[in-house]
Amino acid sequence: MPTLRFLPFSILLGVVGILCVGLTGFWCYHWRGGFGWDGTARMFNWHPVFMVTGMVVLYGAAALVYRLPLSRRGSKLPWKLLHAALALVAFLLAVLGLVAVFSYHKTRTIANMYSLHSWVGLTAVVLFSCQWLMGFSTFLLPWAPTWLRGLYKPIHVFFGCAIFMLAIAASISGINEKLFFSLNNATVLYSSLPPEAWFANTLGLLIVVLGWMVLWALSKPAWKRPELDSPEAQQPLLEEDK
Amino acid sequence: MPTLRFLPFSILLGVVGILCVGLTGFWCYHWRGGFGWDGTARMFNWHPVFMVTGMVVLYGAAALVYRLPLSRRGSKLPWKLLHAALALVAFLLAVLGLVAVFSYHKTRTIANMYSLHSWVGLTAVVLFSCQWLMGFSTFLLPWAPTWLRGLYKPIHVFFGCAIFMLAIAASISGINEKLFFSLNNATVLYSSLPPEAWFANTLGLLIVVLGWMVLWALSKPAWKRPELDSPEAQQPLLEEDK
């Protein structure tokens, strides 16, 4: 009975997801000066909010679309569209998150793309865009033959998890890096664990918990959508009538 | 024919694993002053080497024991022992890695356990020790009933992956943090991307690649050991003759 267990799990996952976004926003609002779109530190603050919302929470939601019990009934197409739409919004937020940090760096003449966090994070976003394009071309557009769809599917599923894990690693290293930058004067040293450090470290662990919950749901055999291998199940979005 | 493909994959994985350990050692030897066991920065340098060797490379090797084609033949017990032994050595190296960093902090009176890296890393080691103890008690000692073994197995497999991902995130945030600490004077700023930064950032990405390869091998259905559900397959190490 996957429906009975999936519902409370989804509610819990939703709460954790909302908490991740809310706590990231609260951190930036309460301790880091709030938000703006003016090239200052207030613009940088959109970076963690957009990245956590897009590359962690919405990405996780997109990955779990086919685990919804409702998705087992009827056509797969609406769920494919929902999966692609959530991933697209996640990608657009990630792009805005990159604009926020690059604009801030430009205003303050800070070098771009030198830290391991930036390398891992940008790799995650670039691979995510490739993943989206490949998924769209293969599973939604009409020209991919069924055998290619079958061949690519396990690769798409694997890289879905792999890039998600990269996004979690980028989040952890990013929060860590930001706290070292921000809590660096004698009155509020990161090493003295002020309230902000407790708060943001806890946020980091909560992001890990969210990542684990998504992986758990993905790995649970009973929650997987049965593959019918019917023509309908393989049907792309724009296939012409034959 | 999983044998044919598994062999070249294993060789490649072995090369990447040795590279991860070797490059971590070279980084600490060439740029960070080499090794010692004296509470100085030379003692700290064992921390990344032991952690990458234990919590990433040996952990990954332990996870893949049951993917060896040889493990499909005959008794499962030698493979259970190898799995447990590799994981135990990984855990002991992780403990030594913790001793190295705590001793260095004590000598230099640096605070312990404040950064998100340290929270994530210690969580990974503690959970890994729980995972080992639970696995040993359930799958090797005689008192766990078969139903408990069957119930716990998917949890053990899931947390095996989840903690491994945590170890990768800890490695990325740890390398990032160390580079910010070390490359912080006017002649060698991290932001100017000196050779050490290129080297260690690339090492970070290589660790991610290793993590992905392990996950890929674990997720490949053809490489999974068939579960026979026979009494022998469920047999603990120390079960008394009946």
Short mmCIF file of C-alpha atoms in Angstrom, two decimals:
data_model
loop_
_atom_site.label_atom_id
_atom_site.label_comp_id
_atom_site.label_asym_id
_atom_site.label_seq_id
_atom_site.Cartn_x
_atom_site.Cartn_y
_atom_site.Cartn_z
CA MET A 1 0.00 0.00 0.00
CA PRO A 2 2.44 2.71 -1.13
CA THR A 3 -0.28 5.39 -0.99
CA LEU A 4 -0.71 5.20 2.76
CA ARG A 5 2.97 5.53 3.53
CA PHE A 6 3.82 7.92 0.73
CA LEU A 7 1.43 10.61 1.93
CA PRO A 8 2.90 11.18 5.42
CA PHE A 9 6.40 10.90 3.93
CA SER A 10 5.54 13.55 1.31
CA ILE A 11 4.12 15.87 3.98
CA LEU A 12 7.30 15.47 6.05
CA LEU A 13 9.47 16.01 2.98
CA GLY A 14 7.46 19.11 2.11
CA VAL A 15 7.94 20.47 5.63
CA VAL A 16 11.71 19.82 5.47
CA GLY A 17 11.89 21.43 2.01
CA ILE A 18 9.98 24.53 3.14
CA LEU A 19 12.19 24.68 6.25
CA CYS A 20 15.36 24.54 4.09
CA VAL A 21 14.17 27.46 1.96
CA GLY A 22 12.76 29.38 4.93
CA LEU A 23 15.83 28.97 7.11
CA THR A 24 18.15 29.97 4.25
CA GLY A 25 16.05 33.07 3.72
CA PHE A 26 15.96 33.83 7.46
CA TRP A 27 19.74 33.43 7.74
CA CYS A 28 20.33 35.95 4.93
CA TYR A 29 17.61 38.30 6.15
CA HIS A 30 18.38 38.29 9.87
CA TRP A 31 22.19 38.04 9.94
CA ARG A 32 23.41 39.04 6.46
CA GLY A 33 21.51 42.28 5.83
CA GLY A 34 18.50 41.16 3.81
CA PHE A 35 17.87 41.23 0.07
CA GLY A 36 18.33 43.56 -2.86
CA TRP A 37 19.17 43.43 -6.58
CA ASP A 38 21.86 46.10 -6.58
CA GLY A 39 25.21 44.31 -6.78
CA THR A 40 25.82 44.63 -3.01
CA ALA A 41 25.99 41.90 -0.36
CA ARG A 42 22.20 42.13 -0.31
CA MET A 43 22.21 40.86 -3.89
CA PHE A 44 24.64 38.06 -2.99
CA ASN A 45 22.08 36.91 -0.39
CA TRP A 46 19.81 35.71 -3.18
CA HIS A 47 22.55 33.22 -4.14
CA PRO A 48 22.04 30.73 -1.28
CA VAL A 49 18.24 31.22 -1.35
CA PHE A 50 17.93 30.56 -5.10
CA MET A 51 20.43 27.70 -5.06
CA VAL A 52 18.82 25.86 -2.14
CA THR A 53 15.33 26.46 -3.56
CA GLY A 54 16.27 25.43 -7.10
CA MET A 55 19.11 22.92 -6.98
CA VAL A 56 18.01 21.17 -3.78
CA VAL A 57 14.28 21.54 -3.01
CA LEU A 58 12.70 21.85 -6.48
CA TYR A 59 15.27 19.42 -7.94
CA GLY A 60 14.28 16.90 -5.24
CA ALA A 61 10.58 17.50 -5.94
CA ALA A 62 11.15 17.00 -9.69
CA ALA A 63 12.99 13.74 -9.02
CA LEU A 64 10.06 12.40 -7.02
CA VAL A 65 7.25 13.19 -9.50
CA TYR A 66 7.10 9.57 -10.72
CA ARG A 67 6.81 8.35 -7.12
CA LEU A 68 3.43 10.06 -6.69
CA PRO A 69 0.80 7.31 -6.51
CA LEU A 70 -1.42 9.44 -8.80
CA SER A 71 1.22 9.20 -11.53
CA ARG A 72 0.56 5.46 -11.85
CA ARG A 73 -2.84 6.03 -13.34
CA GLY A 74 -3.46 7.04 -16.91
CA SER A 75 -1.07 8.76 -19.27
CA LYS A 76 2.54 9.37 -18.28
CA LEU A 77 2.69 12.59 -20.28
CA PRO A 78 1.32 15.02 -17.65
CA TRP A 79 3.90 13.68 -15.17
CA LYS A 80 6.70 13.99 -17.71
CA LEU A 81 5.64 17.61 -18.22
CA LEU A 82 5.51 18.25 -14.47
CA HIS A 83 8.95 16.62 -14.05
CA ALA A 84 10.41 18.77 -16.84
CA ALA A 85 8.67 21.95 -15.65
CA LEU A 86 9.89 21.60 -12.04
CA ALA A 87 13.42 20.91 -13.28
CA LEU A 88 13.22 23.93 -15.62
CA VAL A 89 12.14 26.23 -12.77
CA ALA A 90 14.96 24.75 -10.66
CA PHE A 91 17.43 25.53 -13.46
CA LEU A 92 16.14 29.10 -13.93
CA LEU A 93 16.50 29.73 -10.19
CA ALA A 94 20.05 28.35 -10.34
CA VAL A 95 20.85 30.77 -13.18
CA LEU A 96 19.44 33.66 -11.11
CA GLY A 97 21.56 32.40 -8.19
CA LEU A 98 24.65 32.57 -10.41
CA VAL A 99 23.72 36.07 -11.64
CA ALA A 100 23.40 37.16 -7.99
CA VAL A 101 26.88 36.00 -7.02
CA PHE A 102 28.64 37.14 -10.22
CA SER A 103 27.06 40.61 -9.99
CA TYR A 104 28.13 40.93 -6.38
CA HIS A 105 31.68 39.85 -7.28
CA LYS A 106 31.76 42.38 -10.12
CA THR A 107 30.67 45.26 -7.87
CA ARG A 108 33.23 44.36 -5.23
CA THR A 109 35.92 43.27 -7.78
CA ILE A 110 36.13 39.83 -6.18
CA ALA A 111 37.58 37.05 -8.36
CA ASN A 112 35.12 34.50 -9.75
CA MET A 113 35.35 30.72 -9.92
CA TYR A 114 38.41 30.05 -7.80
CA SER A 115 37.11 28.04 -4.82
CA LEU A 116 36.33 24.34 -4.91
CA HIS A 117 32.77 25.29 -3.90
CA SER A 118 32.43 27.34 -7.09
CA TRP A 119 33.89 24.55 -9.23
CA VAL A 120 31.58 21.93 -7.73
CA GLY A 121 28.56 24.24 -7.82
CA LEU A 122 29.04 25.36 -11.43
CA THR A 123 29.70 21.76 -12.50
CA ALA A 124 26.38 20.82 -10.88
CA VAL A 125 24.48 23.60 -12.71
CA VAL A 126 26.11 22.89 -16.10
CA LEU A 127 25.50 19.14 -15.81
CA PHE A 128 21.94 19.83 -14.67
CA SER A 129 21.33 21.90 -17.81
CA CYS A 130 22.76 19.05 -19.97
CA GLN A 131 20.58 16.58 -18.07
CA TRP A 132 17.50 18.71 -18.75
CA LEU A 133 18.26 19.12 -22.45
CA MET A 134 19.03 15.42 -22.88
CA GLY A 135 15.87 14.46 -21.01
CA PHE A 136 13.75 16.87 -23.05
CA SER A 137 15.23 15.71 -26.37
CA THR A 138 14.97 12.03 -25.55
CA PHE A 139 11.73 11.67 -23.62
CA LEU A 140 9.55 14.53 -24.84
CA LEU A 141 10.48 15.37 -28.42
CA PRO A 142 9.34 12.96 -31.15
CA TRP A 143 12.59 12.07 -32.90
CA ALA A 144 14.22 9.82 -30.30
CA PRO A 145 13.56 6.16 -31.12
CA THR A 146 12.27 3.85 -28.40
CA TRP A 147 15.56 1.94 -28.18
CA LEU A 148 17.45 5.19 -27.49
CA ARG A 149 14.91 6.11 -24.83
CA GLY A 150 15.40 2.73 -23.18
CA LEU A 151 19.19 3.04 -23.41
CA TYR A 152 19.33 6.57 -22.02
CA LYS A 153 16.82 6.13 -19.19
CA PRO A 154 19.13 4.46 -16.64
CA ILE A 155 21.80 7.06 -17.46
CA HIS A 156 19.27 9.87 -16.91
CA VAL A 157 18.16 8.32 -13.61
CA PHE A 158 21.76 7.80 -12.43
CA PHE A 159 22.90 11.34 -13.31
CA GLY A 160 19.73 12.68 -11.71
CA CYS A 161 20.99 11.27 -8.40
CA ALA A 162 24.65 12.06 -9.08
CA ILE A 163 24.07 15.75 -9.88
CA PHE A 164 21.69 16.05 -6.92
CA MET A 165 24.47 14.75 -4.64
CA LEU A 166 26.83 17.30 -6.21
CA ALA A 167 24.31 20.04 -5.43
CA ILE A 168 24.19 18.91 -1.78
CA ALA A 169 28.02 18.95 -1.60
CA ALA A 170 28.01 22.42 -3.17
CA SER A 171 25.47 23.60 -0.58
CA ILE A 172 27.52 22.27 2.34
CA SER A 173 30.80 23.75 1.08
CA GLY A 174 29.03 27.02 0.20
CA ILE A 175 27.47 27.50 3.65
CA ASN A 176 30.83 26.59 5.24
CA GLU A 177 32.68 29.10 3.02
CA LYS A 178 30.15 31.89 3.61
CA LEU A 179 30.40 31.48 7.39
CA PHE A 180 34.21 31.70 7.24
CA PHE A 181 33.90 34.91 5.18
CA SER A 182 31.24 36.50 7.37
CA LEU A 183 32.19 35.46 10.91
CA ASN A 184 35.78 36.66 10.78
CA ASN A 185 36.14 39.56 13.18
CA ALA A 186 37.09 39.43 16.84
CA THR A 187 33.55 39.86 18.17
CA VAL A 188 31.89 37.20 16.02
CA LEU A 189 34.38 34.52 15.07
CA TYR A 190 33.00 31.36 13.44
CA SER A 191 35.20 29.38 15.85
CA SER A 192 33.31 30.83 18.86
CA LEU A 193 30.09 29.32 17.42
CA PRO A 194 27.82 32.40 17.66
CA PRO A 195 24.07 31.89 17.11
CA GLU A 196 24.44 32.48 13.35
CA ALA A 197 26.97 29.64 13.11
CA TRP A 198 24.70 27.25 15.02
CA PHE A 199 21.80 28.29 12.82
CA ALA A 200 23.57 27.92 9.47
CA ASN A 201 25.39 24.70 10.47
CA THR A 202 22.01 23.23 11.44
CA LEU A 203 20.62 24.40 8.10
CA GLY A 204 23.48 22.51 6.41
CA LEU A 205 22.57 19.31 8.24
CA LEU A 206 18.90 19.81 7.36
CA ILE A 207 19.85 20.04 3.68
CA VAL A 208 21.69 16.71 4.10
CA VAL A 209 18.56 15.22 5.69
CA LEU A 210 16.46 16.46 2.76
CA GLY A 211 18.94 14.88 0.35
CA TRP A 212 18.73 11.59 2.22
CA MET A 213 14.92 11.66 2.21
CA VAL A 214 14.86 12.17 -1.56
CA LEU A 215 17.35 9.34 -2.08
CA TRP A 216 15.36 7.10 0.26
CA ALA A 217 12.14 7.73 -1.67
CA LEU A 218 13.91 7.14 -4.99
CA SER A 219 15.46 3.87 -3.83
CA LYS A 220 12.29 2.36 -2.33
CA PRO A 221 11.17 -0.36 -4.77
CA ALA A 222 7.51 -0.24 -3.67
CA TRP A 223 7.27 3.45 -4.62
CA LYS A 224 8.64 2.99 -8.12
CA ARG A 225 6.23 3.46 -11.02
CA PRO A 226 5.74 0.10 -12.72
CA GLU A 227 7.34 0.14 -16.16
CA LEU A 228 4.71 -1.19 -18.51
CA ASP A 229 6.89 -0.95 -21.62
CA SER A 230 3.72 -0.14 -23.50
CA PRO A 231 3.79 2.24 -26.47
CA GLU A 232 1.90 4.74 -24.31
CA ALA A 233 4.52 4.56 -21.57
CA GLN A 234 7.22 5.36 -24.10
CA GLN A 235 5.16 7.98 -25.90
CA PRO A 236 6.95 11.31 -26.43
CA LEU A 237 5.07 14.57 -26.07
CA LEU A 238 5.04 15.72 -29.67
CA GLU A 239 4.82 12.44 -31.51
CA GLU A 240 2.84 12.79 -34.68
CA ASP A 241 -0.28 10.71 -35.15
CA LYS A 242 0.40 7.68 -37.24
CA MET B 1 28.43 -10.93 -19.08
CA PRO B 2 29.11 -8.74 -16.03
CA THR B 3 32.64 -10.19 -15.64
CA LEU B 4 33.93 -8.70 -18.88
CA ARG B 5 32.76 -5.19 -18.10
CA PHE B 6 33.40 -5.28 -14.39
CA LEU B 7 37.13 -5.92 -14.76
CA PRO B 8 38.06 -2.80 -16.77
CA PHE B 9 35.71 -0.77 -14.58
CA SER B 10 37.43 -2.09 -11.44
CA ILE B 11 40.87 -1.29 -12.85
CA LEU B 12 39.75 2.25 -13.67
CA LEU B 13 38.16 2.62 -10.24
CA GLY B 14 41.37 1.33 -8.62
CA VAL B 15 43.42 3.88 -10.58
CA VAL B 16 41.08 6.73 -9.55
CA GLY B 17 41.17 5.53 -5.92
CA ILE B 18 44.99 5.37 -5.86
CA LEU B 19 45.11 8.79 -7.54
CA CYS B 20 42.80 10.26 -4.87
CA VAL B 21 45.04 8.98 -2.07
CA GLY B 22 48.27 9.81 -3.92
CA LEU B 23 47.21 13.34 -4.88
CA THR B 24 46.01 14.05 -1.32
CA GLY B 25 49.37 12.87 0.00
CA PHE B 26 51.28 14.88 -2.63
CA TRP B 27 49.29 18.03 -1.81
CA CYS B 28 50.14 17.75 1.88
CA TYR B 29 53.75 16.74 1.21
CA HIS B 30 54.61 19.25 -1.50
CA TRP B 31 52.66 22.35 -0.42
CA ARG B 32 51.74 21.85 3.24
CA GLY B 33 55.09 20.83 4.78
CA GLY B 34 54.89 17.04 4.82
CA PHE B 35 54.02 14.66 7.62
CA GLY B 36 54.76 14.15 11.30
CA TRP B 37 53.03 12.93 14.45
CA ASP B 38 53.97 15.83 16.72
CA GLY B 39 50.87 18.02 17.07
CA THR B 40 52.09 20.51 14.44
CA ALA B 41 50.67 21.27 10.99
CA ARG B 42 52.63 18.24 9.80
CA MET B 43 50.39 16.10 12.03
CA PHE B 44 47.27 17.83 10.68
CA ASN B 45 48.36 16.75 7.20
CA TRP B 46 47.51 13.15 8.06
CA HIS B 47 43.87 14.27 8.48
CA PRO B 48 43.01 14.64 4.76
CA VAL B 49 45.15 11.61 3.81
CA PHE B 50 43.51 9.29 6.36
CA MET B 51 40.02 10.61 5.71
CA VAL B 52 40.22 10.29 1.92
CA THR B 53 41.86 6.86 2.20
CA GLY B 54 39.41 5.56 4.81
CA MET B 55 36.07 7.30 4.38
CA VAL B 56 36.20 7.56 0.58
CA VAL B 57 38.49 5.00 -1.07
CA LEU B 58 38.33 2.02 1.32
CA TYR B 59 34.67 2.76 2.11
CA GLY B 60 33.96 2.64 -1.64
CA ALA B 61 35.92 -0.60 -1.99
CA ALA B 62 34.01 -2.16 0.93
CA ALA B 63 30.70 -1.17 -0.64
CA LEU B 64 31.62 -2.93 -3.89
CA VAL B 65 32.75 -6.28 -2.44
CA TYR B 66 29.46 -7.97 -3.35
CA ARG B 67 29.77 -6.69 -6.94
CA LEU B 68 32.91 -8.81 -7.52
CA PRO B 69 31.94 -11.60 -9.93
CA LEU B 70 33.97 -14.02 -7.76
CA SER B 71 31.66 -13.29 -4.82
CA ARG B 72 28.78 -14.99 -6.67
CA ARG B 73 30.34 -18.40 -6.33
CA GLY B 74 30.30 -20.47 -3.17
CA SER B 75 29.79 -19.23 0.37
CA LYS B 76 28.93 -15.60 1.07
CA LEU B 77 30.85 -15.63 4.34
CA PRO B 78 34.35 -14.79 3.04
CA TRP B 79 32.86 -11.78 1.24
CA LYS B 80 30.98 -10.70 4.34
CA LEU B 81 34.28 -10.86 6.23
CA LEU B 82 36.09 -8.89 3.52
CA HIS B 83 33.29 -6.27 3.48
CA ALA B 84 33.46 -5.94 7.29
CA ALA B 85 37.28 -5.92 7.36
CA LEU B 86 37.61 -3.18 4.72
CA ALA B 87 34.99 -1.10 6.52
CA LEU B 88 36.79 -1.64 9.83
CA VAL B 89 40.12 -0.48 8.39
CA ALA B 90 38.29 2.52 6.88
CA PHE B 91 36.84 3.33 10.32
CA LEU B 92 40.23 2.97 12.07
CA LEU B 93 41.82 5.32 9.53
CA ALA B 94 38.98 7.79 10.12
CA VAL B 95 39.66 7.65 13.88
CA LEU B 96 43.37 8.30 13.23
CA GLY B 97 42.32 11.17 10.97
CA LEU B 98 40.29 12.64 13.83
CA VAL B 99 43.19 12.17 16.27
CA ALA B 100 45.45 14.04 13.83
CA VAL B 101 43.19 17.09 13.61
CA PHE B 102 42.25 17.21 17.32
CA SER B 103 45.93 16.92 18.37
CA TYR B 104 46.87 19.73 16.00
CA HIS B 105 44.05 21.91 17.33
CA LYS B 106 45.13 21.19 20.91
CA THR B 107 48.77 22.19 20.22
CA ARG B 108 47.70 25.40 18.49
CA THR B 109 44.72 26.01 20.85
CA ILE B 110 42.33 26.11 17.92
CA ALA B 111 38.64 25.47 18.72
CA ASN B 112 37.23 22.08 17.73
CA MET B 113 33.97 21.21 16.00
CA TYR B 114 32.69 24.61 15.00
CA SER B 115 32.64 24.52 11.19
CA LEU B 116 29.92 22.88 9.12
CA HIS B 117 32.68 20.72 7.63
CA SER B 118 33.48 19.35 11.08
CA TRP B 119 29.79 18.75 11.86
CA VAL B 120 29.22 16.93 8.60
CA GLY B 121 32.48 14.98 8.84
CA LEU B 122 31.99 13.85 12.43
CA THR B 123 28.37 12.91 11.69
CA ALA B 124 29.68 10.75 8.83
CA VAL B 125 32.24 8.99 11.06
CA VAL B 126 29.77 8.43 13.93
CA LEU B 127 27.08 7.10 11.61
CA PHE B 128 29.68 4.92 9.87
CA SER B 129 30.62 3.38 13.22
CA CYS B 130 26.92 2.72 13.98
CA GLN B 131 26.52 1.23 10.51
CA TRP B 132 29.48 -1.09 11.09
CA LEU B 133 28.25 -2.22 14.52
CA MET B 134 24.71 -2.78 13.24
CA GLY B 135 26.01 -4.68 10.22
CA PHE B 136 28.29 -6.83 12.37
CA SER B 137 25.57 -7.59 14.91
CA THR B 138 22.93 -8.35 12.32
CA PHE B 139 24.77 -10.12 9.53
CA LEU B 140 27.74 -11.80 11.23
CA LEU B 141 26.80 -12.63 14.83
CA PRO B 142 24.44 -15.56 15.41
CA TRP B 143 21.62 -14.02 17.41
CA ALA B 144 19.88 -11.96 14.75
CA PRO B 145 16.91 -13.86 13.31
CA THR B 146 16.51 -14.16 9.55
CA TRP B 147 13.48 -11.84 9.49
CA LEU B 148 15.50 -9.09 11.21
CA ARG B 149 18.33 -9.59 8.71
CA GLY B 150 15.87 -9.24 5.84
CA LEU B 151 14.28 -6.17 7.44
CA TYR B 152 17.57 -4.43 8.17
CA LYS B 153 19.32 -5.16 4.88
CA PRO B 154 17.72 -2.40 2.74
CA ILE B 155 18.32 0.05 5.59
CA HIS B 156 22.00 -1.02 5.74
CA VAL B 157 22.33 -0.65 1.97
CA PHE B 158 20.63 2.76 1.96
CA PHE B 159 22.70 4.18 4.82
CA GLY B 160 25.82 2.74 3.18
CA CYS B 161 25.17 5.07 0.23
CA ALA B 162 23.87 7.96 2.37
CA ILE B 163 26.91 8.05 4.69
CA PHE B 164 29.25 7.66 1.71
CA MET B 165 27.64 10.75 0.15
CA LEU B 166 28.11 12.56 3.46
CA ALA B 167 31.81 11.61 3.40
CA ILE B 168 32.13 13.07 -0.12
CA ALA B 169 30.43 16.31 1.02
CA ALA B 170 32.78 16.43 4.03
CA SER B 171 35.80 15.96 1.72
CA ILE B 172 34.71 18.77 -0.61
CA SER B 173 33.98 21.20 2.23
CA GLY B 174 37.20 20.16 4.01
CA ILE B 175 39.47 20.77 0.99
CA ASN B 176 37.67 24.08 0.37
CA GLU B 177 38.13 25.13 4.01
CA LYS B 178 41.79 24.08 4.14
CA LEU B 179 42.60 26.10 0.99
CA PHE B 180 40.96 29.22 2.48
CA PHE B 181 43.06 28.75 5.64
CA SER B 182 46.33 28.08 3.83
CA LEU B 183 46.20 30.39 0.80
CA ASN B 184 45.48 33.60 2.69
CA ASN B 185 48.48 35.89 2.35
CA ALA B 186 49.15 38.48 -0.32
CA THR B 187 51.61 36.33 -2.32
CA VAL B 188 49.47 33.19 -2.49
CA LEU B 189 45.79 34.06 -2.28
CA TYR B 190 43.29 31.28 -3.03
CA SER B 191 41.45 33.79 -5.24
CA SER B 192 44.50 34.13 -7.52
CA LEU B 193 44.28 30.37 -8.21
CA PRO B 194 47.94 29.42 -7.57
CA PRO B 195 49.10 25.93 -8.64
CA GLU B 196 48.16 24.49 -5.22
CA ALA B 197 44.57 25.70 -5.64
CA TRP B 198 44.30 24.19 -9.12
CA PHE B 199 45.77 20.96 -7.80
CA ALA B 200 43.53 20.61 -4.73
CA ASN B 201 40.37 21.77 -6.55
CA THR B 202 41.05 19.11 -9.19
CA LEU B 203 41.55 16.58 -6.40
CA GLY B 204 38.12 17.58 -5.06
CA LEU B 205 36.51 16.93 -8.43
CA LEU B 206 38.34 13.60 -8.70
CA ILE B 207 36.87 12.57 -5.33
CA VAL B 208 33.42 13.41 -6.74
CA VAL B 209 34.17 11.26 -9.80
CA LEU B 210 35.21 8.37 -7.52
CA GLY B 211 31.95 8.78 -5.58
CA TRP B 212 29.97 8.69 -8.81
CA MET B 213 31.79 5.57 -10.03
CA VAL B 214 31.01 3.75 -6.78
CA LEU B 215 27.35 4.79 -6.98
CA TRP B 216 27.19 3.75 -10.62
CA ALA B 217 28.58 0.29 -9.83
CA LEU B 218 26.18 -0.09 -6.90
CA SER B 219 23.15 0.91 -8.96
CA LYS B 220 23.88 -1.33 -11.98
CA PRO B 221 21.37 -4.20 -11.76
CA ALA B 222 23.53 -6.63 -13.79
CA TRP B 223 26.36 -6.36 -11.25
CA LYS B 224 24.19 -7.13 -8.23
CA ARG B 225 24.76 -10.44 -6.49
CA PRO B 226 21.65 -12.58 -7.00
CA GLU B 227 19.81 -12.97 -3.69
CA LEU B 228 19.15 -16.67 -3.36
CA ASP B 229 17.30 -16.39 -0.05
CA SER B 230 18.80 -19.74 0.80
CA PRO B 231 19.75 -20.57 4.41
CA GLU B 232 23.40 -20.37 3.35
CA ALA B 233 22.94 -16.87 1.91
CA GLN B 234 21.49 -15.75 5.25
CA GLN B 235 24.02 -17.66 7.33
CA PRO B 236 25.76 -15.61 10.02
CA LEU B 237 29.45 -16.11 10.77
CA LEU B 238 29.20 -17.65 14.20
CA GLU B 239 25.96 -19.62 13.94
CA GLU B 240 26.10 -22.78 15.97
CA ASP B 241 25.68 -26.09 14.23
CA LYS B 242 22.16 -27.34 14.57
#
